[in-house]
Coordinates of N, CA, C and O in Angstrom, one line a residue:
M30 N 37.5 -201.2 -81.9 CA 37.2 -199.9 -82.5 C 36.5 -200.1 -83.8 O 37.0 -200.9 -84.6
S31 N 35.4 -199.4 -84.1 CA 34.7 -199.6 -85.3 C 35.2 -198.6 -86.4 O 35.4 -197.4 -86.0
K32 N 35.3 -199.1 -87.6 CA 35.7 -198.2 -88.7 C 34.4 -197.4 -89.1 O 33.4 -198.0 -89.3
K33 N 34.6 -196.1 -89.2 CA 33.4 -195.3 -89.6 C 33.1 -195.4 -91.1 O 34.0 -195.0 -91.9
P34 N 31.9 -195.8 -91.5 CA 31.6 -195.8 -92.9 C 31.5 -194.4 -93.4 O 31.2 -193.4 -92.7
E35 N 31.9 -194.3 -94.7 CA 31.9 -192.9 -95.3 C 30.6 -192.2 -95.3 O 30.6 -191.0 -95.2
N36 N 29.5 -192.9 -95.4 CA 28.2 -192.2 -95.5 C 27.5 -191.9 -94.2 O 26.4 -191.4 -94.2
I37 N 28.1 -192.1 -93.1 CA 27.5 -191.9 -91.8 C 28.2 -190.8 -91.0 O 29.4 -190.9 -90.7
E38 N 27.5 -189.7 -90.8 CA 28.1 -188.6 -90.0 C 27.7 -188.9 -88.5 O 26.5 -189.0 -88.2
R39 N 28.7 -188.9 -87.7 CA 28.5 -189.2 -86.2 C 28.3 -187.9 -85.5 O 29.1 -187.4 -84.8
I40 N 27.1 -187.3 -85.7 CA 26.7 -186.1 -85.1 C 25.9 -186.4 -83.8 O 24.9 -187.0 -83.9
P41 N 26.4 -185.9 -82.7 CA 25.6 -186.1 -81.4 C 24.2 -185.4 -81.4 O 24.0 -184.5 -82.2
F42 N 23.4 -185.9 -80.6 CA 22.1 -185.3 -80.4 C 22.2 -183.8 -80.0 O 23.1 -183.5 -79.2
N43 N 21.3 -183.0 -80.5 CA 21.3 -181.6 -80.1 C 20.5 -181.4 -78.8 O 20.0 -182.4 -78.2
K44 N 20.4 -180.2 -78.3 CA 19.8 -180.0 -77.0 C 18.3 -180.5 -77.0 O 17.9 -181.0 -76.0
E45 N 17.6 -180.2 -78.0 CA 16.2 -180.6 -78.1 C 16.1 -182.2 -78.1 O 15.2 -182.8 -77.5
E46 N 17.0 -182.8 -78.9 CA 17.0 -184.3 -78.9 C 17.3 -184.9 -77.6 O 16.8 -185.9 -77.2
I47 N 18.3 -184.3 -76.9 CA 18.6 -184.8 -75.5 C 17.4 -184.6 -74.6 O 17.2 -185.5 -73.8
A48 N 16.7 -183.6 -74.7 CA 15.4 -183.4 -73.9 C 14.5 -184.5 -74.2 O 13.8 -185.1 -73.3
V49 N 14.3 -184.9 -75.4 CA 13.4 -186.0 -75.8 C 14.0 -187.3 -75.2 O 13.3 -188.2 -74.7
L50 N 15.3 -187.5 -75.3 CA 15.9 -188.7 -74.7 C 15.7 -188.8 -73.2 O 15.4 -189.9 -72.7
R51 N 15.8 -187.7 -72.5 CA 15.6 -187.7 -71.1 C 14.1 -188.1 -70.8 O 13.9 -188.8 -69.8
Q52 N 13.2 -187.6 -71.6 CA 11.8 -188.0 -71.4 C 11.6 -189.5 -71.6 O 10.9 -190.2 -70.9
S53 N 12.3 -190.1 -72.7 CA 12.1 -191.5 -72.9 C 12.8 -192.3 -71.8 O 12.3 -193.4 -71.4
I54 N 13.9 -191.8 -71.2 CA 14.5 -192.6 -70.1 C 13.6 -192.6 -68.9 O 13.4 -193.6 -68.3
S55 N 12.9 -191.5 -68.6 CA 12.0 -191.4 -67.5 C 10.8 -192.4 -67.7 O 10.4 -193.1 -66.8
I56 N 10.3 -192.4 -68.9 CA 9.2 -193.3 -69.3 C 9.6 -194.7 -69.1 O 8.9 -195.5 -68.4
S57 N 10.8 -195.1 -69.6 CA 11.3 -196.4 -69.6 C 11.6 -196.9 -68.2 O 11.2 -198.0 -67.8
E58 N 12.2 -196.0 -67.4 CA 12.5 -196.4 -66.0 C 11.2 -196.6 -65.2 O 11.1 -197.6 -64.4
E59 N 10.2 -195.8 -65.4 CA 8.9 -196.0 -64.7 C 8.2 -197.3 -65.1 O 7.8 -198.1 -64.3
L60 N 8.2 -197.6 -66.4 CA 7.6 -198.8 -66.9 C 8.3 -200.1 -66.3 O 7.7 -201.0 -65.9
I61 N 9.6 -200.0 -66.3 CA 10.4 -201.1 -65.8 C 10.3 -201.3 -64.3 O 10.2 -202.4 -63.8
S62 N 10.2 -200.1 -63.6 CA 10.0 -200.2 -62.2 C 8.7 -200.9 -61.8 O 8.6 -201.7 -60.9
D63 N 7.6 -200.6 -62.6 CA 6.4 -201.2 -62.3 C 6.4 -202.7 -62.7 O 5.9 -203.5 -61.9
F64 N 7.0 -203.0 -63.8 CA 7.0 -204.4 -64.3 C 7.8 -205.3 -63.4 O 7.4 -206.4 -63.0
Y65 N 9.0 -204.9 -63.0 CA 9.9 -205.7 -62.2 C 9.8 -205.4 -60.7 O 10.5 -205.9 -59.9
K66 N 8.8 -204.5 -60.3 CA 8.6 -204.2 -58.9 C 9.9 -203.6 -58.2 O 10.3 -204.1 -57.2
I67 N 10.5 -202.6 -58.9 CA 11.7 -202.0 -58.4 C 11.4 -200.7 -57.7 O 10.8 -199.8 -58.4
S68 N 11.7 -200.6 -56.5 CA 11.5 -199.3 -55.7 C 12.5 -198.3 -56.1 O 13.6 -198.7 -56.7
T69 N 12.3 -197.1 -55.8 CA 13.3 -196.0 -56.0 C 14.6 -196.4 -55.4 O 15.7 -196.2 -56.0
S70 N 14.6 -196.8 -54.2 CA 15.9 -197.2 -53.5 C 16.5 -198.4 -54.1 O 17.8 -198.5 -54.1
E71 N 15.8 -199.3 -54.6 CA 16.3 -200.5 -55.2 C 17.0 -200.2 -56.5 O 17.9 -201.0 -56.9
W72 N 16.7 -199.2 -57.2 CA 17.3 -198.8 -58.5 C 18.8 -198.6 -58.3 O 19.6 -198.9 -59.2
K73 N 19.2 -198.2 -57.1 CA 20.7 -198.0 -56.8 C 21.5 -199.3 -56.9 O 22.7 -199.3 -57.2
R74 N 20.8 -200.5 -56.8 CA 21.5 -201.7 -56.9 C 21.9 -202.0 -58.4 O 22.8 -202.8 -58.6
Y75 N 21.2 -201.4 -59.3 CA 21.4 -201.6 -60.7 C 22.4 -200.6 -61.2 O 22.0 -199.4 -61.4
R76 N 23.6 -200.9 -61.2 CA 24.7 -200.0 -61.6 C 24.7 -199.8 -63.1 O 25.3 -200.7 -63.8
Y77 N 24.2 -198.7 -63.6 CA 24.2 -198.5 -65.0 C 24.2 -197.0 -65.3 O 23.9 -196.1 -64.4
D78 N 24.5 -196.6 -66.5 CA 24.4 -195.3 -67.0 C 24.0 -195.3 -68.4 O 24.3 -196.3 -69.1
I79 N 23.3 -194.3 -68.9 CA 22.9 -194.2 -70.3 C 23.5 -192.9 -70.8 O 23.3 -191.8 -70.2
Q80 N 24.3 -193.1 -71.8 CA 25.0 -191.9 -72.4 C 24.8 -191.9 -73.9 O 24.7 -192.9 -74.6
S81 N 24.8 -190.7 -74.4 CA 24.7 -190.5 -75.9 C 26.0 -190.2 -76.5 O 27.1 -190.2 -75.8
L82 N 26.1 -190.1 -77.7 CA 27.3 -190.1 -78.5 C 28.4 -189.1 -78.0 O 29.6 -189.5 -78.0
K83 N 28.0 -187.9 -77.6 CA 29.0 -186.9 -77.2 C 29.9 -187.4 -76.0 O 31.0 -186.9 -75.8
D84 N 29.3 -188.3 -75.2 CA 30.0 -188.7 -74.0 C 30.6 -190.1 -74.1 O 31.1 -190.7 -73.1
L85 N 30.7 -190.6 -75.3 CA 31.3 -192.0 -75.5 C 32.7 -192.0 -75.9 O 33.2 -191.0 -76.5
L86 N 33.4 -193.0 -75.5 CA 34.8 -193.3 -75.9 C 34.7 -193.8 -77.4 O 33.7 -194.4 -77.8
E87 N 35.8 -193.7 -78.1 CA 35.8 -194.2 -79.5 C 35.4 -195.7 -79.6 O 34.6 -196.1 -80.5
E88 N 35.8 -196.5 -78.6 CA 35.5 -197.9 -78.7 C 34.1 -198.2 -78.3 O 33.6 -199.3 -78.4
E89 N 33.4 -197.2 -77.8 CA 32.0 -197.4 -77.4 C 31.0 -197.0 -78.6 O 29.8 -197.0 -78.4
I90 N 31.6 -196.6 -79.7 CA 30.8 -196.1 -80.8 C 30.8 -197.2 -81.9 O 31.8 -197.8 -82.3
V91 N 29.5 -197.5 -82.4 CA 29.4 -198.5 -83.5 C 28.5 -197.8 -84.5 O 27.7 -196.9 -84.3
D92 N 28.6 -198.4 -85.7 CA 27.8 -197.9 -86.9 C 26.8 -199.0 -87.4 O 26.4 -198.9 -88.5
I93 N 26.5 -199.9 -86.5 CA 25.7 -201.0 -86.9 C 24.5 -201.3 -86.0 O 23.7 -202.2 -86.2
A94 N 24.3 -200.5 -85.0 CA 23.3 -200.7 -84.0 C 22.8 -199.4 -83.4 O 23.5 -198.4 -83.5
F95 N 21.7 -199.4 -82.7 CA 21.2 -198.3 -82.0 C 21.9 -198.0 -80.7 O 21.8 -196.9 -80.1
A96 N 22.5 -199.1 -80.1 CA 23.1 -199.0 -78.8 C 24.2 -200.0 -78.7 O 24.2 -201.0 -79.4
Q97 N 25.0 -199.8 -77.7 CA 26.1 -200.8 -77.4 C 26.1 -200.8 -75.9 O 26.2 -199.8 -75.2
V98 N 26.1 -202.0 -75.3 CA 26.1 -202.2 -73.9 C 27.5 -202.6 -73.5 O 28.0 -203.6 -74.0
H99 N 28.2 -201.8 -72.7 CA 29.5 -202.2 -72.2 C 29.4 -202.6 -70.7 O 28.6 -202.0 -70.0
R100 N 30.1 -203.6 -70.4 CA 30.2 -204.0 -69.0 C 31.6 -203.7 -68.4 O 32.6 -204.2 -69.0
Y101 N 31.6 -203.0 -67.3 CA 32.9 -202.6 -66.7 C 32.9 -203.2 -65.3 O 31.9 -203.6 -64.7
A102 N 34.1 -203.3 -64.8 CA 34.3 -203.9 -63.4 C 33.5 -203.0 -62.4 O 33.0 -203.5 -61.5
Q103 N 33.6 -201.7 -62.6 CA 32.8 -200.8 -61.7 C 32.8 -199.4 -62.3 O 33.6 -199.1 -63.2
S104 N 31.9 -198.6 -61.8 CA 31.9 -197.2 -62.2 C 32.9 -196.4 -61.3 O 32.9 -196.6 -60.1
P105 N 33.6 -195.5 -61.9 CA 34.6 -194.7 -61.0 C 33.8 -193.8 -60.1 O 34.4 -193.3 -59.1
H106 N 32.5 -193.6 -60.2 CA 31.7 -192.8 -59.4 C 31.2 -193.5 -58.1 O 30.7 -192.9 -57.2
Q107 N 31.4 -194.8 -58.1 CA 30.8 -195.6 -57.0 C 31.9 -196.1 -56.1 O 32.9 -196.8 -56.6
R108 N 31.8 -195.9 -54.8 CA 32.7 -196.5 -53.9 C 32.1 -197.7 -53.3 O 31.1 -197.7 -52.7
L109 N 32.8 -198.9 -53.6 CA 32.2 -200.1 -53.1 C 33.1 -200.7 -52.1 O 34.3 -200.6 -52.1
R110 N 32.5 -201.4 -51.1 CA 33.3 -202.2 -50.2 C 33.9 -203.4 -50.9 O 33.3 -203.9 -51.9
G111 N 34.9 -204.0 -50.3 CA 35.5 -205.1 -50.9 C 34.6 -206.3 -51.2 O 34.8 -207.1 -52.1
S112 N 33.6 -206.5 -50.4 CA 32.7 -207.7 -50.5 C 31.6 -207.5 -51.5 O 30.9 -208.4 -51.9
E113 N 31.5 -206.2 -52.0 CA 30.4 -206.0 -53.0 C 30.9 -206.2 -54.4 O 32.1 -205.9 -54.7
T114 N 30.0 -206.7 -55.2 CA 30.4 -206.8 -56.6 C 30.2 -205.5 -57.3 O 29.4 -204.7 -56.8
G115 N 30.9 -205.2 -58.3 CA 30.9 -203.9 -58.9 C 30.5 -203.8 -60.3 O 30.8 -202.8 -61.0
D116 N 30.0 -204.8 -60.9 CA 29.6 -204.7 -62.4 C 28.8 -203.5 -62.6 O 27.9 -203.1 -61.9
F117 N 29.3 -202.8 -63.7 CA 28.6 -201.5 -64.1 C 28.4 -201.6 -65.6 O 29.2 -202.0 -66.4
F118 N 27.1 -201.3 -65.9 CA 26.7 -201.4 -67.3 C 26.5 -200.0 -67.9 O 25.9 -199.2 -67.3
K119 N 27.1 -199.8 -69.0 CA 27.0 -198.5 -69.7 C 26.2 -198.7 -71.0 O 26.7 -199.4 -71.9
I120 N 25.1 -198.1 -71.1 CA 24.3 -198.2 -72.3 C 24.8 -197.0 -73.2 O 24.6 -195.8 -72.8
C121 N 25.4 -197.3 -74.3 CA 26.0 -196.3 -75.2 C 25.1 -196.1 -76.4 O 25.0 -196.9 -77.3
L122 N 24.3 -195.1 -76.3 CA 23.3 -194.8 -77.4 C 24.1 -194.2 -78.6 O 25.0 -193.4 -78.5
Q123 N 23.7 -194.7 -79.8 CA 24.4 -194.3 -81.0 C 23.5 -193.3 -81.7 O 22.6 -193.6 -82.5
D124 N 23.6 -192.0 -81.3 CA 22.7 -191.0 -81.8 C 22.6 -191.0 -83.3 O 21.5 -190.8 -83.9
H125 N 23.8 -191.1 -84.0 CA 23.8 -191.1 -85.4 C 23.0 -192.2 -86.1 O 22.3 -192.0 -87.1
M126 N 22.9 -193.4 -85.5 CA 22.2 -194.5 -86.0 C 20.7 -194.3 -85.7 O 19.8 -194.6 -86.5
I127 N 20.4 -193.8 -84.5 CA 19.0 -193.5 -84.2 C 18.4 -192.4 -85.1 O 17.3 -192.5 -85.7
R128 N 19.2 -191.3 -85.3 CA 18.8 -190.2 -86.2 C 18.6 -190.7 -87.6 O 17.6 -190.4 -88.3
K129 N 19.5 -191.6 -88.0 CA 19.4 -192.2 -89.4 C 18.0 -192.9 -89.6 O 17.4 -192.8 -90.6
A130 N 17.6 -193.7 -88.6 CA 16.3 -194.4 -88.7 C 15.2 -193.5 -88.7 O 14.2 -193.7 -89.5
V131 N 15.2 -192.4 -87.9 CA 14.1 -191.4 -87.9 C 14.1 -190.7 -89.3 O 13.0 -190.4 -89.8
Q132 N 15.2 -190.3 -89.9 CA 15.3 -189.7 -91.1 C 14.8 -190.6 -92.3 O 14.2 -190.1 -93.2
R133 N 15.2 -191.8 -92.2 CA 14.9 -192.8 -93.2 C 13.4 -193.1 -93.3 O 12.8 -193.3 -94.4
D134 N 12.7 -193.2 -92.2 CA 11.3 -193.6 -92.1 C 10.5 -192.5 -91.5 O 10.5 -192.2 -90.3
P135 N 9.6 -191.9 -92.4 CA 8.8 -190.8 -91.9 C 7.7 -191.2 -90.9 O 7.2 -190.3 -90.2
H136 N 7.5 -192.5 -90.7 CA 6.5 -192.9 -89.7 C 7.1 -193.1 -88.3 O 6.4 -193.3 -87.3
I137 N 8.5 -193.0 -88.2 CA 9.2 -193.2 -87.0 C 9.6 -191.8 -86.4 O 10.2 -191.0 -87.0
E138 N 9.2 -191.6 -85.1 CA 9.5 -190.4 -84.4 C 10.5 -190.6 -83.3 O 10.6 -191.8 -82.8
L139 N 11.2 -189.6 -82.9 CA 12.3 -189.8 -81.9 C 11.9 -190.3 -80.6 O 12.5 -191.2 -80.0
L140 N 10.8 -189.7 -80.0 CA 10.4 -190.1 -78.7 C 10.0 -191.6 -78.6 O 10.5 -192.3 -77.7
P141 N 9.1 -192.1 -79.5 CA 8.8 -193.5 -79.4 C 10.0 -194.4 -79.7 O 10.1 -195.4 -79.0
L142 N 10.8 -194.0 -80.6 CA 12.0 -194.9 -80.9 C 12.9 -194.9 -79.8 O 13.4 -196.0 -79.4
T143 N 13.3 -193.8 -79.2 CA 14.2 -193.8 -78.1 C 13.6 -194.5 -76.8 O 14.3 -195.2 -76.1
T144 N 12.3 -194.4 -76.7 CA 11.6 -195.1 -75.6 C 11.7 -196.6 -75.8 O 12.0 -197.3 -74.8
Y145 N 11.5 -197.0 -77.0 CA 11.7 -198.4 -77.3 C 13.1 -198.9 -77.0 O 13.4 -199.9 -76.3
I146 N 14.1 -198.2 -77.5 CA 15.5 -198.5 -77.4 C 15.9 -198.6 -75.9 O 16.5 -199.5 -75.4
V147 N 15.6 -197.5 -75.2 CA 16.0 -197.4 -73.8 C 15.3 -198.5 -73.0 O 16.0 -199.2 -72.1
T148 N 14.0 -198.7 -73.2 CA 13.3 -199.8 -72.5 C 14.0 -201.2 -72.8 O 14.3 -201.9 -71.8
H149 N 14.3 -201.4 -74.0 CA 14.9 -202.7 -74.4 C 16.3 -202.8 -73.7 O 16.6 -203.9 -73.1
E150 N 17.1 -201.8 -73.7 CA 18.4 -201.9 -73.1 C 18.4 -202.0 -71.6 O 19.2 -202.7 -71.0
L151 N 17.4 -201.3 -71.0 CA 17.3 -201.4 -69.5 C 16.8 -202.8 -69.1 O 17.2 -203.3 -68.0
I152 N 16.0 -203.4 -69.9 CA 15.6 -204.8 -69.6 C 16.8 -205.7 -69.6 O 17.0 -206.6 -68.8
H153 N 17.7 -205.5 -70.6 CA 18.9 -206.3 -70.6 C 19.7 -206.1 -69.3 O 20.2 -207.0 -68.7
V154 N 19.9 -204.8 -68.9 CA 20.7 -204.5 -67.7 C 20.1 -205.2 -66.5 O 20.8 -205.8 -65.7
I155 N 18.7 -205.1 -66.4 CA 18.1 -205.8 -65.2 C 18.3 -207.3 -65.3 O 18.6 -207.9 -64.3
R156 N 18.2 -207.9 -66.4 CA 18.3 -209.3 -66.6 C 19.8 -209.7 -66.3 O 20.0 -210.7 -65.7
F157 N 20.8 -208.9 -66.7 CA 22.2 -209.2 -66.4 C 22.4 -209.1 -64.9 O 23.0 -209.9 -64.3
A158 N 21.9 -208.0 -64.4 CA 22.2 -207.7 -62.9 C 21.5 -208.8 -62.0 O 22.0 -209.1 -60.9
K159 N 20.3 -209.3 -62.4 CA 19.6 -210.3 -61.6 C 20.1 -211.7 -62.0 O 19.5 -212.7 -61.5
F160 N 21.1 -211.8 -62.8 CA 21.6 -213.1 -63.3 C 20.5 -214.0 -64.0 O 20.6 -215.2 -63.9
L161 N 19.6 -213.3 -64.6 CA 18.6 -214.0 -65.4 C 19.2 -214.4 -66.8 O 18.7 -215.3 -67.5
Q162 N 20.3 -213.7 -67.2 CA 21.0 -213.9 -68.4 C 22.5 -213.6 -68.2 O 22.8 -212.6 -67.6
R163 N 23.3 -214.5 -68.7 CA 24.8 -214.2 -68.6 C 25.1 -213.1 -69.7 O 24.6 -213.2 -70.8
F164 N 26.0 -212.2 -69.3 CA 26.5 -211.2 -70.2 C 27.3 -211.9 -71.3 O 27.1 -211.6 -72.5
Y165 N 28.2 -212.7 -71.0 CA 29.0 -213.4 -71.9 C 28.3 -214.7 -72.3 O 28.1 -215.6 -71.4
S166 N 27.9 -214.9 -73.5 CA 27.1 -216.1 -73.9 C 27.4 -216.4 -75.4 O 28.0 -215.6 -76.1
T167 N 27.0 -217.5 -75.8 CA 27.2 -218.0 -77.1 C 26.3 -217.2 -78.1 O 25.3 -216.6 -77.6
P168 N 26.6 -217.2 -79.4 CA 25.7 -216.5 -80.3 C 24.2 -217.0 -80.3 O 23.3 -216.3 -80.4
N169 N 24.1 -218.3 -80.1 CA 22.7 -218.9 -80.0 C 22.0 -218.4 -78.8 O 20.8 -218.1 -78.8
E170 N 22.7 -218.3 -77.6 CA 22.1 -217.8 -76.4 C 21.8 -216.3 -76.5 O 20.7 -215.9 -76.1
Q171 N 22.6 -215.6 -77.2 CA 22.4 -214.2 -77.4 C 21.1 -214.0 -78.3 O 20.3 -213.1 -78.0
E172 N 21.0 -214.8 -79.3 CA 19.8 -214.7 -80.2 C 18.6 -215.0 -79.4 O 17.5 -214.3 -79.6
A173 N 18.6 -216.0 -78.6 CA 17.4 -216.4 -77.8 C 17.1 -215.3 -76.8 O 15.9 -214.9 -76.6
E174 N 18.1 -214.7 -76.2 CA 17.9 -213.6 -75.3 C 17.3 -212.4 -76.0 O 16.4 -211.7 -75.4
E175 N 17.8 -212.1 -77.2 CA 17.2 -211.0 -77.9 C 15.7 -211.2 -78.2 O 14.9 -210.3 -78.0
G176 N 15.3 -212.4 -78.5 CA 13.9 -212.7 -78.7 C 13.1 -212.5 -77.4 O 12.0 -211.9 -77.4
R177 N 13.7 -212.9 -76.3 CA 13.0 -212.7 -75.0 C 12.9 -211.2 -74.7 O 11.8 -210.7 -74.2
V178 N 14.0 -210.5 -74.9 CA 13.9 -209.0 -74.5 C 13.0 -208.3 -75.5 O 12.3 -207.4 -75.0
H179 N 13.0 -208.6 -76.7 CA 12.1 -208.0 -77.7 C 10.6 -208.2 -77.2 O 9.8 -207.3 -77.2
A180 N 10.3 -209.5 -76.8 CA 9.0 -209.8 -76.4 C 8.6 -209.0 -75.1 O 7.5 -208.5 -75.0
L181 N 9.6 -208.9 -74.2 CA 9.3 -208.2 -72.9 C 9.1 -206.7 -73.2 O 8.3 -206.0 -72.6
T182 N 9.9 -206.2 -74.1 CA 9.8 -204.7 -74.5 C 8.5 -204.5 -75.1 O 7.8 -203.5 -74.7
Y183 N 8.0 -205.3 -76.0 CA 6.7 -205.2 -76.6 C 5.6 -205.2 -75.5 O 4.7 -204.4 -75.5
Q184 N 5.7 -206.2 -74.6 CA 4.7 -206.3 -73.5 C 4.7 -205.1 -72.7 O 3.6 -204.6 -72.3
L185 N 5.8 -204.5 -72.4 CA 5.8 -203.3 -71.5 C 5.2 -202.1 -72.3 O 4.6 -201.2 -71.7
L186 N 5.5 -202.0 -73.6 CA 5.1 -200.8 -74.3 C 3.8 -200.9 -75.1 O 3.3 -199.8 -75.5
K187 N 3.2 -202.0 -75.3 CA 2.1 -202.2 -76.1 C 0.8 -201.3 -75.7 O 0.1 -200.9 -76.6
N188 N 0.7 -201.1 -74.4 CA -0.5 -200.3 -74.0 C -0.1 -198.8 -73.6 O -0.9 -198.1 -73.1
C189 N 1.1 -198.5 -73.9 CA 1.7 -197.1 -73.6 C 1.1 -196.2 -74.6 O 1.1 -196.4 -75.8
K190 N 0.6 -195.0 -74.1 CA -0.1 -194.0 -75.0 C 0.9 -193.0 -75.4 O 0.9 -191.8 -75.0
I191 N 1.9 -193.4 -76.3 CA 2.8 -192.4 -76.8 C 2.6 -192.3 -78.3 O 2.5 -193.3 -79.0
K192 N 2.4 -191.1 -78.8 CA 2.1 -190.9 -80.2 C 3.3 -191.5 -81.0 O 4.4 -191.2 -80.7
G193 N 3.0 -192.3 -82.0 CA 4.0 -192.9 -82.8 C 4.5 -194.2 -82.3 O 5.3 -194.9 -83.1
L194 N 4.2 -194.6 -81.1 CA 4.7 -195.9 -80.6 C 4.2 -197.1 -81.3 O 5.0 -198.1 -81.6
P195 N 2.9 -197.2 -81.7 CA 2.5 -198.4 -82.5 C 3.3 -198.6 -83.8 O 3.6 -199.7 -84.1
E196 N 3.7 -197.5 -84.4 CA 4.5 -197.6 -85.6 C 5.9 -198.2 -85.3 O 6.4 -199.0 -86.1
V197 N 6.5 -197.8 -84.2 CA 7.8 -198.3 -83.8 C 7.7 -199.8 -83.5 O 8.5 -200.6 -83.9
L198 N 6.6 -200.1 -82.7 CA 6.4 -201.5 -82.3 C 6.3 -202.4 -83.6 O 6.8 -203.5 -83.7
L199 N 5.5 -201.9 -84.6 CA 5.3 -202.6 -85.8 C 6.7 -202.7 -86.6 O 7.0 -203.8 -87.1
A200 N 7.4 -201.6 -86.7 CA 8.7 -201.6 -87.4 C 9.7 -202.6 -86.8 O 10.5 -203.1 -87.6
F201 N 9.7 -202.8 -85.5 CA 10.7 -203.6 -84.9 C 10.2 -205.0 -84.4 O 10.9 -205.6 -83.7
K202 N 9.0 -205.4 -84.9 CA 8.4 -206.6 -84.3 C 9.3 -207.8 -84.7 O 9.3 -208.8 -84.0
D203 N 10.0 -207.8 -85.9 CA 10.8 -208.9 -86.3 C 12.3 -208.7 -86.2 O 13.1 -209.4 -86.7
C204 N 12.6 -207.6 -85.5 CA 14.0 -207.2 -85.3 C 14.7 -208.3 -84.5 O 14.2 -208.6 -83.4
R205 N 15.9 -208.7 -84.9 CA 16.6 -209.7 -84.2 C 17.7 -209.2 -83.3 O 18.1 -209.8 -82.3
T206 N 18.2 -208.0 -83.6 CA 19.3 -207.4 -82.8 C 19.2 -205.9 -82.8 O 18.9 -205.3 -83.8
M207 N 19.4 -205.3 -81.7 CA 19.3 -203.8 -81.6 C 20.6 -203.2 -81.1 O 20.9 -202.1 -81.2
E208 N 21.5 -204.1 -80.5 CA 22.7 -203.6 -79.9 C 23.8 -204.6 -80.0 O 23.6 -205.7 -80.5
T209 N 25.0 -204.1 -79.6 CA 26.1 -205.0 -79.5 C 26.5 -205.0 -78.0 O 26.2 -204.0 -77.3
F210 N 27.2 -206.0 -77.6 CA 27.7 -206.1 -76.2 C 29.2 -206.2 -76.1 O 29.8 -206.8 -77.0
Y211 N 29.7 -205.5 -75.2 CA 31.2 -205.5 -75.0 C 31.5 -205.4 -73.6 O 31.0 -204.5 -72.9
G212 N 32.3 -206.4 -73.1 CA 32.6 -206.4 -71.7 C 34.1 -206.3 -71.4 O 34.9 -206.7 -72.2
T213 N 34.4 -205.6 -70.4 CA 35.8 -205.5 -70.0 C 35.9 -205.5 -68.4 O 34.9 -205.2 -67.8
R214 N 37.0 -205.8 -67.9 CA 37.1 -205.7 -66.4 C 37.8 -204.4 -66.0 O 38.1 -204.2 -64.9
E215 N 38.0 -203.5 -66.9 CA 38.5 -202.2 -66.6 C 37.4 -201.2 -66.3 O 36.3 -201.3 -66.7
K216 N 37.8 -200.1 -65.6 CA 36.9 -199.0 -65.3 C 36.6 -198.2 -66.6 O 37.5 -198.1 -67.4
A217 N 35.4 -197.6 -66.7 CA 35.1 -196.7 -67.7 C 35.9 -195.4 -67.4 O 35.7 -194.8 -66.4
S218 N 36.7 -195.0 -68.3 CA 37.6 -193.9 -68.0 C 37.0 -192.5 -68.3 O 37.5 -191.5 -67.8
N219 N 35.8 -192.4 -69.0 CA 35.3 -191.1 -69.2 C 34.1 -190.7 -68.4 O 33.4 -189.8 -68.6
E220 N 33.9 -191.5 -67.3 CA 32.7 -191.2 -66.5 C 33.1 -190.5 -65.2 O 34.1 -190.6 -64.7

């Protein structure tokens, strides 16, 4: 559980911000579908959910990153046969940290920033699910993976025609970490 710093208000996205987030999720999923050649039916193999602050458990909230990826044994919404693996990834967006970045930098807008964040996190999920990267890894392996995922995120977004995206790409070109990872073998209880 993270201790909440005094100067950060954990205010969830409002209705308009959630609409922007939905748009960025749609853009990100389409870009990743094209890049990784994932059909609509194949997306079902990638067990994940993206949730914003209002739907997170206390232990899924951090004040040091834009997102936190949790790995659970399975989603309670999915009925799996005994022979199927059930890893479920939950991308926990930290609304308050994303909003803080938008407020701090007048060149950064919500749609391009959330598109960057969601694209980045979904690349992680795909890489974990395809066993291209281990979820549990050493700090050196995590740093190398962050470099790979930042490069892939840039590659996917560099030609995307979203107002304000070049500013986001420039702002995060040297960023070393965007999220934290937390794994458990228990079910996510709030889903």
